[in-house]
Amino acid sequence: MAARSPSPRLQKHLAVLIDADNAPAAIVEGLFEEIARYGVASVKRIYGDWTQPNLGGWKKVLLDHSIQPMQQFAYTKGKNATDSSLIIDAMDLLYTGRFDGFCLVSSDSDFTRLAVRLREEGLTVYGFGEQKTPKPFVSACDKFIYTEILRADAAEAGAEPASAERSSAAAKAAEGSAAPAAAKKPKVPVEFIAKVIDDISDDDGWTGLGALGQNITKLRPDFDARLYGFRKLSDLLKAQPKRFELQELGSGGSSGKQVNVRNRKAGKGER
């Protein structure tokens, strides 16, 4: 295959390939909102055996989001022919040379080698799957987004104003579910972030927030501030004032993008 020349396009053209057997339809709103942050979904295909009732949830949303269903019958019971169909299509799309990246939506580790192969061709691979997704597939992607985050974001965005009675009922329900949800949030990897800052900082201990985010993603593709209850990396860092300090640089319209992060030295026992 001839070497790919750099794309002159301002936005990345992405191929979105969804494994319907390993992705819930409830993520669809949040999924495409997330993908829009990285580029344009030029191709949207979803794979499964559409004669089976378990894909009924996806059937209801395909037209609304212009997703093309790809039929794949199961040749043998217990064998997943859908995976092979998706992989073959991915390679066909790769060799067209029209795409800058792929979005692989599945929690199945069978797509690990596919992700690696796509990256070998210089394309960006975004993975989307549940937190049960095996680590090899997560690590094989440039960026991995857990779909539990997308479902939560979609639920917040879709909330409608309600009457006082309904609002009260919703508040009570939220109270009952708040504790378990909060308990499930993982601990912020403070020392990991501090080490990344130390590795890439200048002589004064400062580094750009954008560079920090990029390096964290290189080391941990599944890192996402939303997992810890924060919308952005900057919010997460501000919530750790004993360990990190943020400083605004510049003025005017450019000030928001020029933020440095410094790791304050802490004692060995401090967490």
CSV table of C-alpha atoms in Angstrom, one decimal:
chain,number,residue,atom,x,y,z
A,1,MET,CA,0.0,0.0,0.0
A,2,ALA,CA,1.3,3.4,-0.9
A,3,ALA,CA,2.2,5.8,1.9
A,4,ARG,CA,-0.6,8.1,3.0
A,5,SER,CA,0.0,11.8,2.4
A,6,PRO,CA,-1.0,14.2,5.2
A,7,SER,CA,-4.6,15.2,4.9
A,8,PRO,CA,-5.3,18.8,4.1
A,9,ARG,CA,-8.7,18.6,5.8
A,10,LEU,CA,-9.3,20.7,8.8
A,11,GLN,CA,-11.6,18.2,10.4
A,12,LYS,CA,-10.8,14.5,10.7
A,13,HIS,CA,-13.0,12.2,8.6
A,14,LEU,CA,-14.0,9.2,10.8
A,15,ALA,CA,-15.5,5.8,10.1
A,16,VAL,CA,-17.8,4.8,12.9
A,17,LEU,CA,-18.2,1.0,13.2
A,18,ILE,CA,-20.5,-0.3,15.9
A,19,ASP,CA,-20.7,-3.9,17.2
A,20,ALA,CA,-24.4,-4.1,18.0
A,21,ASP,CA,-23.9,-7.3,20.1
A,22,ASN,CA,-21.6,-5.5,22.4
A,23,ALA,CA,-22.9,-1.9,22.6
A,24,PRO,CA,-26.2,-0.8,24.1
A,25,ALA,CA,-28.5,1.4,22.1
A,26,ALA,CA,-28.8,3.8,25.1
A,27,ILE,CA,-25.4,5.3,24.3
A,28,VAL,CA,-26.4,6.5,20.8
A,29,GLU,CA,-27.0,10.2,21.7
A,30,GLY,CA,-23.9,10.6,23.8
A,31,LEU,CA,-21.8,8.5,21.4
A,32,PHE,CA,-22.3,10.8,18.4
A,33,GLU,CA,-22.0,14.0,20.5
A,34,GLU,CA,-18.6,12.6,21.7
A,35,ILE,CA,-17.5,11.6,18.2
A,36,ALA,CA,-18.3,15.2,17.0
A,37,ARG,CA,-15.5,16.4,19.3
A,38,TYR,CA,-12.9,14.5,17.3
A,39,GLY,CA,-14.1,14.9,13.7
A,40,VAL,CA,-16.9,14.2,11.2
A,41,ALA,CA,-18.6,10.8,11.2
A,42,SER,CA,-18.4,10.2,7.4
A,43,VAL,CA,-19.4,6.6,7.6
A,44,LYS,CA,-21.7,5.1,10.3
A,45,ARG,CA,-22.3,1.4,10.2
A,46,ILE,CA,-23.6,-1.0,12.7
A,47,TYR,CA,-23.2,-4.8,12.6
A,48,GLY,CA,-25.4,-7.6,13.9
A,49,ASP,CA,-28.0,-10.2,13.1
A,50,TRP,CA,-31.1,-8.0,12.7
A,51,THR,CA,-33.4,-11.0,12.6
A,52,GLN,CA,-32.7,-11.4,16.4
A,53,PRO,CA,-35.0,-9.7,18.9
A,54,ASN,CA,-32.1,-8.6,21.2
A,55,LEU,CA,-31.2,-5.8,18.7
A,56,GLY,CA,-34.7,-4.2,18.9
A,57,GLY,CA,-33.3,-1.2,20.8
A,58,TRP,CA,-30.9,-0.3,18.0
A,59,LYS,CA,-33.6,-0.7,15.3
A,60,LYS,CA,-35.5,2.2,16.9
A,61,VAL,CA,-32.7,4.7,16.6
A,62,LEU,CA,-30.9,3.8,13.3
A,63,LEU,CA,-32.9,6.1,11.1
A,64,ASP,CA,-32.8,9.0,13.5
A,65,HIS,CA,-29.0,8.9,13.4
A,66,SER,CA,-28.5,7.8,9.8
A,67,ILE,CA,-26.7,4.6,10.8
A,68,GLN,CA,-26.5,1.9,8.2
A,69,PRO,CA,-27.3,-1.6,9.5
A,70,MET,CA,-25.1,-4.3,8.2
A,71,GLN,CA,-26.8,-7.8,8.3
A,72,GLN,CA,-24.7,-10.7,9.3
A,73,PHE,CA,-26.2,-14.1,10.0
A,74,ALA,CA,-24.6,-16.4,12.5
A,75,TYR,CA,-23.2,-19.3,10.4
A,76,THR,CA,-22.6,-21.5,13.5
A,77,LYS,CA,-24.1,-21.3,16.9
A,78,GLY,CA,-21.7,-19.9,19.5
A,79,LYS,CA,-19.5,-18.2,16.8
A,80,ASN,CA,-19.7,-14.5,16.3
A,81,ALA,CA,-19.6,-13.8,12.5
A,82,THR,CA,-20.4,-10.1,13.2
A,83,ASP,CA,-16.8,-9.5,14.4
A,84,SER,CA,-15.4,-10.8,11.1
A,85,SER,CA,-17.7,-8.7,9.0
A,86,LEU,CA,-16.8,-5.6,10.9
A,87,ILE,CA,-13.1,-6.2,10.6
A,88,ILE,CA,-13.3,-6.9,6.8
A,89,ASP,CA,-15.2,-3.7,6.3
A,90,ALA,CA,-12.7,-1.8,8.4
A,91,MET,CA,-9.9,-3.0,6.2
A,92,ASP,CA,-11.8,-2.1,3.0
A,93,LEU,CA,-12.4,1.4,4.3
A,94,LEU,CA,-8.8,1.7,5.4
A,95,TYR,CA,-7.5,1.0,1.9
A,96,THR,CA,-9.7,3.7,0.4
A,97,GLY,CA,-7.4,6.2,2.0
A,98,ARG,CA,-10.3,8.5,2.7
A,99,PHE,CA,-10.3,8.4,6.5
A,100,ASP,CA,-8.2,10.0,9.2
A,101,GLY,CA,-9.4,7.7,11.9
A,102,PHE,CA,-11.8,5.0,13.1
A,103,CYS,CA,-14.3,4.8,16.0
A,104,LEU,CA,-14.6,1.2,17.1
A,105,VAL,CA,-17.7,0.8,19.3
A,106,SER,CA,-17.5,-2.5,21.2
A,107,SER,CA,-16.4,-4.0,24.6
A,108,ASP,CA,-15.0,-7.0,22.7
A,109,SER,CA,-11.3,-7.7,22.9
A,110,ASP,CA,-11.5,-9.4,19.5
A,111,PHE,CA,-11.0,-5.9,17.9
A,112,THR,CA,-7.6,-5.4,19.6
A,113,ARG,CA,-5.6,-6.5,16.6
A,114,LEU,CA,-7.8,-4.4,14.3
A,115,ALA,CA,-7.0,-1.3,16.4
A,116,VAL,CA,-3.3,-2.0,16.3
A,117,ARG,CA,-3.4,-2.5,12.5
A,118,LEU,CA,-5.2,0.8,11.9
A,119,ARG,CA,-2.7,2.7,14.0
A,120,GLU,CA,0.1,1.1,12.1
A,121,GLU,CA,-1.2,2.9,9.0
A,122,GLY,CA,-1.0,6.2,10.8
A,123,LEU,CA,-4.8,6.5,11.6
A,124,THR,CA,-6.2,7.6,14.9
A,125,VAL,CA,-8.3,5.0,16.7
A,126,TYR,CA,-11.0,6.0,19.2
A,127,GLY,CA,-12.5,3.1,21.2
A,128,PHE,CA,-15.8,3.1,22.9
A,129,GLY,CA,-16.8,0.4,25.3
A,130,GLU,CA,-18.1,-0.4,28.8
A,131,GLN,CA,-15.7,-0.5,31.8
A,132,LYS,CA,-15.6,-4.2,31.5
A,133,THR,CA,-13.7,-3.9,28.2
A,134,PRO,CA,-10.4,-5.9,28.4
A,135,LYS,CA,-7.3,-3.9,28.9
A,136,PRO,CA,-5.6,-5.0,25.7
A,137,PHE,CA,-8.3,-3.4,23.5
A,138,VAL,CA,-8.3,-0.2,25.6
A,139,SER,CA,-4.5,0.1,25.3
A,140,ALA,CA,-4.6,-0.6,21.6
A,141,CYS,CA,-6.6,2.6,21.0
A,142,ASP,CA,-5.3,6.2,20.9
A,143,LYS,CA,-8.2,7.2,23.0
A,144,PHE,CA,-10.7,5.1,24.8
A,145,ILE,CA,-14.0,6.4,26.1
A,146,TYR,CA,-16.2,4.4,28.5
A,147,THR,CA,-19.8,4.3,27.4
A,148,GLU,CA,-21.1,4.7,31.0
A,149,ILE,CA,-19.9,8.3,30.8
A,150,LEU,CA,-21.8,8.8,27.6
A,151,ARG,CA,-25.0,7.5,29.1
A,152,ALA,CA,-24.7,9.8,32.1
A,153,ASP,CA,-24.0,12.8,29.9
A,154,ALA,CA,-26.9,12.1,27.6
A,155,ALA,CA,-29.3,11.7,30.6
A,156,GLU,CA,-28.2,15.1,31.9
A,157,ALA,CA,-28.6,16.8,28.5
A,158,GLY,CA,-32.0,15.2,27.9
A,159,ALA,CA,-33.5,16.3,31.3
A,160,GLU,CA,-36.6,18.4,30.7
A,161,PRO,CA,-38.1,21.0,33.0
A,162,ALA,CA,-40.7,19.4,35.2
A,163,SER,CA,-43.6,20.5,37.5
A,164,ALA,CA,-42.9,21.0,41.1
A,165,GLU,CA,-44.4,17.6,41.9
A,166,ARG,CA,-42.3,15.8,39.3
A,167,SER,CA,-39.2,17.7,40.3
A,168,SER,CA,-39.7,16.7,44.0
A,169,ALA,CA,-40.1,13.1,42.9
A,170,ALA,CA,-37.0,13.3,40.8
A,171,ALA,CA,-35.0,14.8,43.6
A,172,LYS,CA,-36.0,12.0,46.0
A,173,ALA,CA,-35.0,9.5,43.4
A,174,ALA,CA,-31.7,11.2,42.9
A,175,GLU,CA,-31.0,11.2,46.6
A,176,GLY,CA,-31.6,7.5,46.8
A,177,SER,CA,-29.2,6.9,43.9
A,178,ALA,CA,-26.5,9.5,44.7
A,179,ALA,CA,-24.7,7.6,47.3
A,180,PRO,CA,-24.1,4.4,45.3
A,181,ALA,CA,-23.1,6.4,42.2
A,182,ALA,CA,-20.6,8.5,44.2
A,183,ALA,CA,-19.1,5.3,45.8
A,184,LYS,CA,-18.4,3.9,42.4
A,185,LYS,CA,-16.2,6.8,41.3
A,186,PRO,CA,-12.5,5.7,41.2
A,187,LYS,CA,-9.9,7.6,43.1
A,188,VAL,CA,-8.1,10.4,41.2
A,189,PRO,CA,-4.7,9.1,40.2
A,190,VAL,CA,-2.9,12.1,41.7
A,191,GLU,CA,0.6,10.6,41.8
A,192,PHE,CA,0.3,9.5,38.2
A,193,ILE,CA,-0.6,13.0,37.0
A,194,ALA,CA,2.1,14.5,39.1
A,195,LYS,CA,4.7,12.2,37.5
A,196,VAL,CA,3.6,13.2,34.0
A,197,ILE,CA,3.9,16.8,34.9
A,198,ASP,CA,7.3,16.3,36.3
A,199,ASP,CA,8.4,14.4,33.2
A,200,ILE,CA,7.4,17.1,30.7
A,201,SER,CA,7.7,20.3,32.7
A,202,ASP,CA,10.1,23.1,32.1
A,203,ASP,CA,12.9,24.1,34.5
A,204,ASP,CA,10.5,26.0,36.8
A,205,GLY,CA,8.2,23.0,37.1
A,206,TRP,CA,5.4,24.3,34.8
A,207,THR,CA,3.8,22.6,31.8
A,208,GLY,CA,1.0,23.5,29.5
A,209,LEU,CA,-2.4,22.0,30.3
A,210,GLY,CA,-2.9,20.9,26.7
A,211,ALA,CA,0.5,19.1,26.7
A,212,LEU,CA,-0.4,17.5,30.0
A,213,GLY,CA,-3.7,16.1,28.6
A,214,GLN,CA,-2.0,14.8,25.5
A,215,ASN,CA,0.7,13.0,27.4
A,216,ILE,CA,-1.7,11.5,29.9
A,217,THR,CA,-3.8,10.1,27.0
A,218,LYS,CA,-0.7,8.6,25.4
A,219,LEU,CA,0.1,6.7,28.6
A,220,ARG,CA,-3.5,5.9,29.6
A,221,PRO,CA,-5.9,6.0,26.6
A,222,ASP,CA,-8.9,5.5,29.0
A,223,PHE,CA,-8.1,8.5,31.2
A,224,ASP,CA,-11.1,10.8,31.4
A,225,ALA,CA,-11.8,13.5,34.0
A,226,ARG,CA,-15.5,12.6,33.8
A,227,LEU,CA,-14.8,9.2,35.3
A,228,TYR,CA,-13.9,11.1,38.5
A,229,GLY,CA,-16.8,13.4,38.5
A,230,PHE,CA,-15.2,16.4,36.7
A,231,ARG,CA,-16.1,17.8,33.3
A,232,LYS,CA,-12.6,18.8,32.4
A,233,LEU,CA,-9.0,18.1,33.3
A,234,SER,CA,-8.6,21.6,34.6
A,235,ASP,CA,-11.5,21.1,37.0
A,236,LEU,CA,-10.0,17.9,38.3
A,237,LEU,CA,-6.7,19.6,39.0
A,238,LYS,CA,-8.3,22.6,40.7
A,239,ALA,CA,-10.0,20.1,43.1
A,240,GLN,CA,-6.5,19.0,44.2
A,241,PRO,CA,-5.1,22.3,45.5
A,242,LYS,CA,-2.6,20.6,47.8
A,243,ARG,CA,-0.9,18.9,44.9
A,244,PHE,CA,-1.5,21.1,41.9
A,245,GLU,CA,-1.5,24.8,41.1
A,246,LEU,CA,-3.0,26.3,37.9
A,247,GLN,CA,-1.8,29.6,36.6
A,248,GLU,CA,-3.4,31.7,33.8
A,249,LEU,CA,-1.1,33.0,31.1
A,250,GLY,CA,-1.7,35.8,28.7
A,251,SER,CA,-4.8,38.1,28.6
A,252,GLY,CA,-7.8,38.7,26.4
A,253,GLY,CA,-9.3,35.9,24.3
A,254,SER,CA,-6.2,33.7,24.4
A,255,SER,CA,-6.0,33.5,28.2
A,256,GLY,CA,-8.4,30.6,28.5
A,257,LYS,CA,-6.2,28.3,26.4
A,258,GLN,CA,-2.8,29.2,28.0
A,259,VAL,CA,-2.9,27.5,31.3
A,260,ASN,CA,0.1,26.0,33.1
A,261,VAL,CA,0.1,23.3,35.7
A,262,ARG,CA,2.8,23.0,38.4
A,263,ASN,CA,3.3,20.1,40.7
A,264,ARG,CA,3.8,21.2,44.2
A,265,LYS,CA,6.3,19.1,46.0
A,266,ALA,CA,4.7,17.0,48.7
A,267,GLY,CA,6.0,14.8,51.5
A,268,LYS,CA,6.3,11.1,50.8
A,269,GLY,CA,3.4,10.3,53.0
A,270,GLU,CA,1.0,12.8,51.5
A,271,ARG,CA,-1.6,11.6,49.1
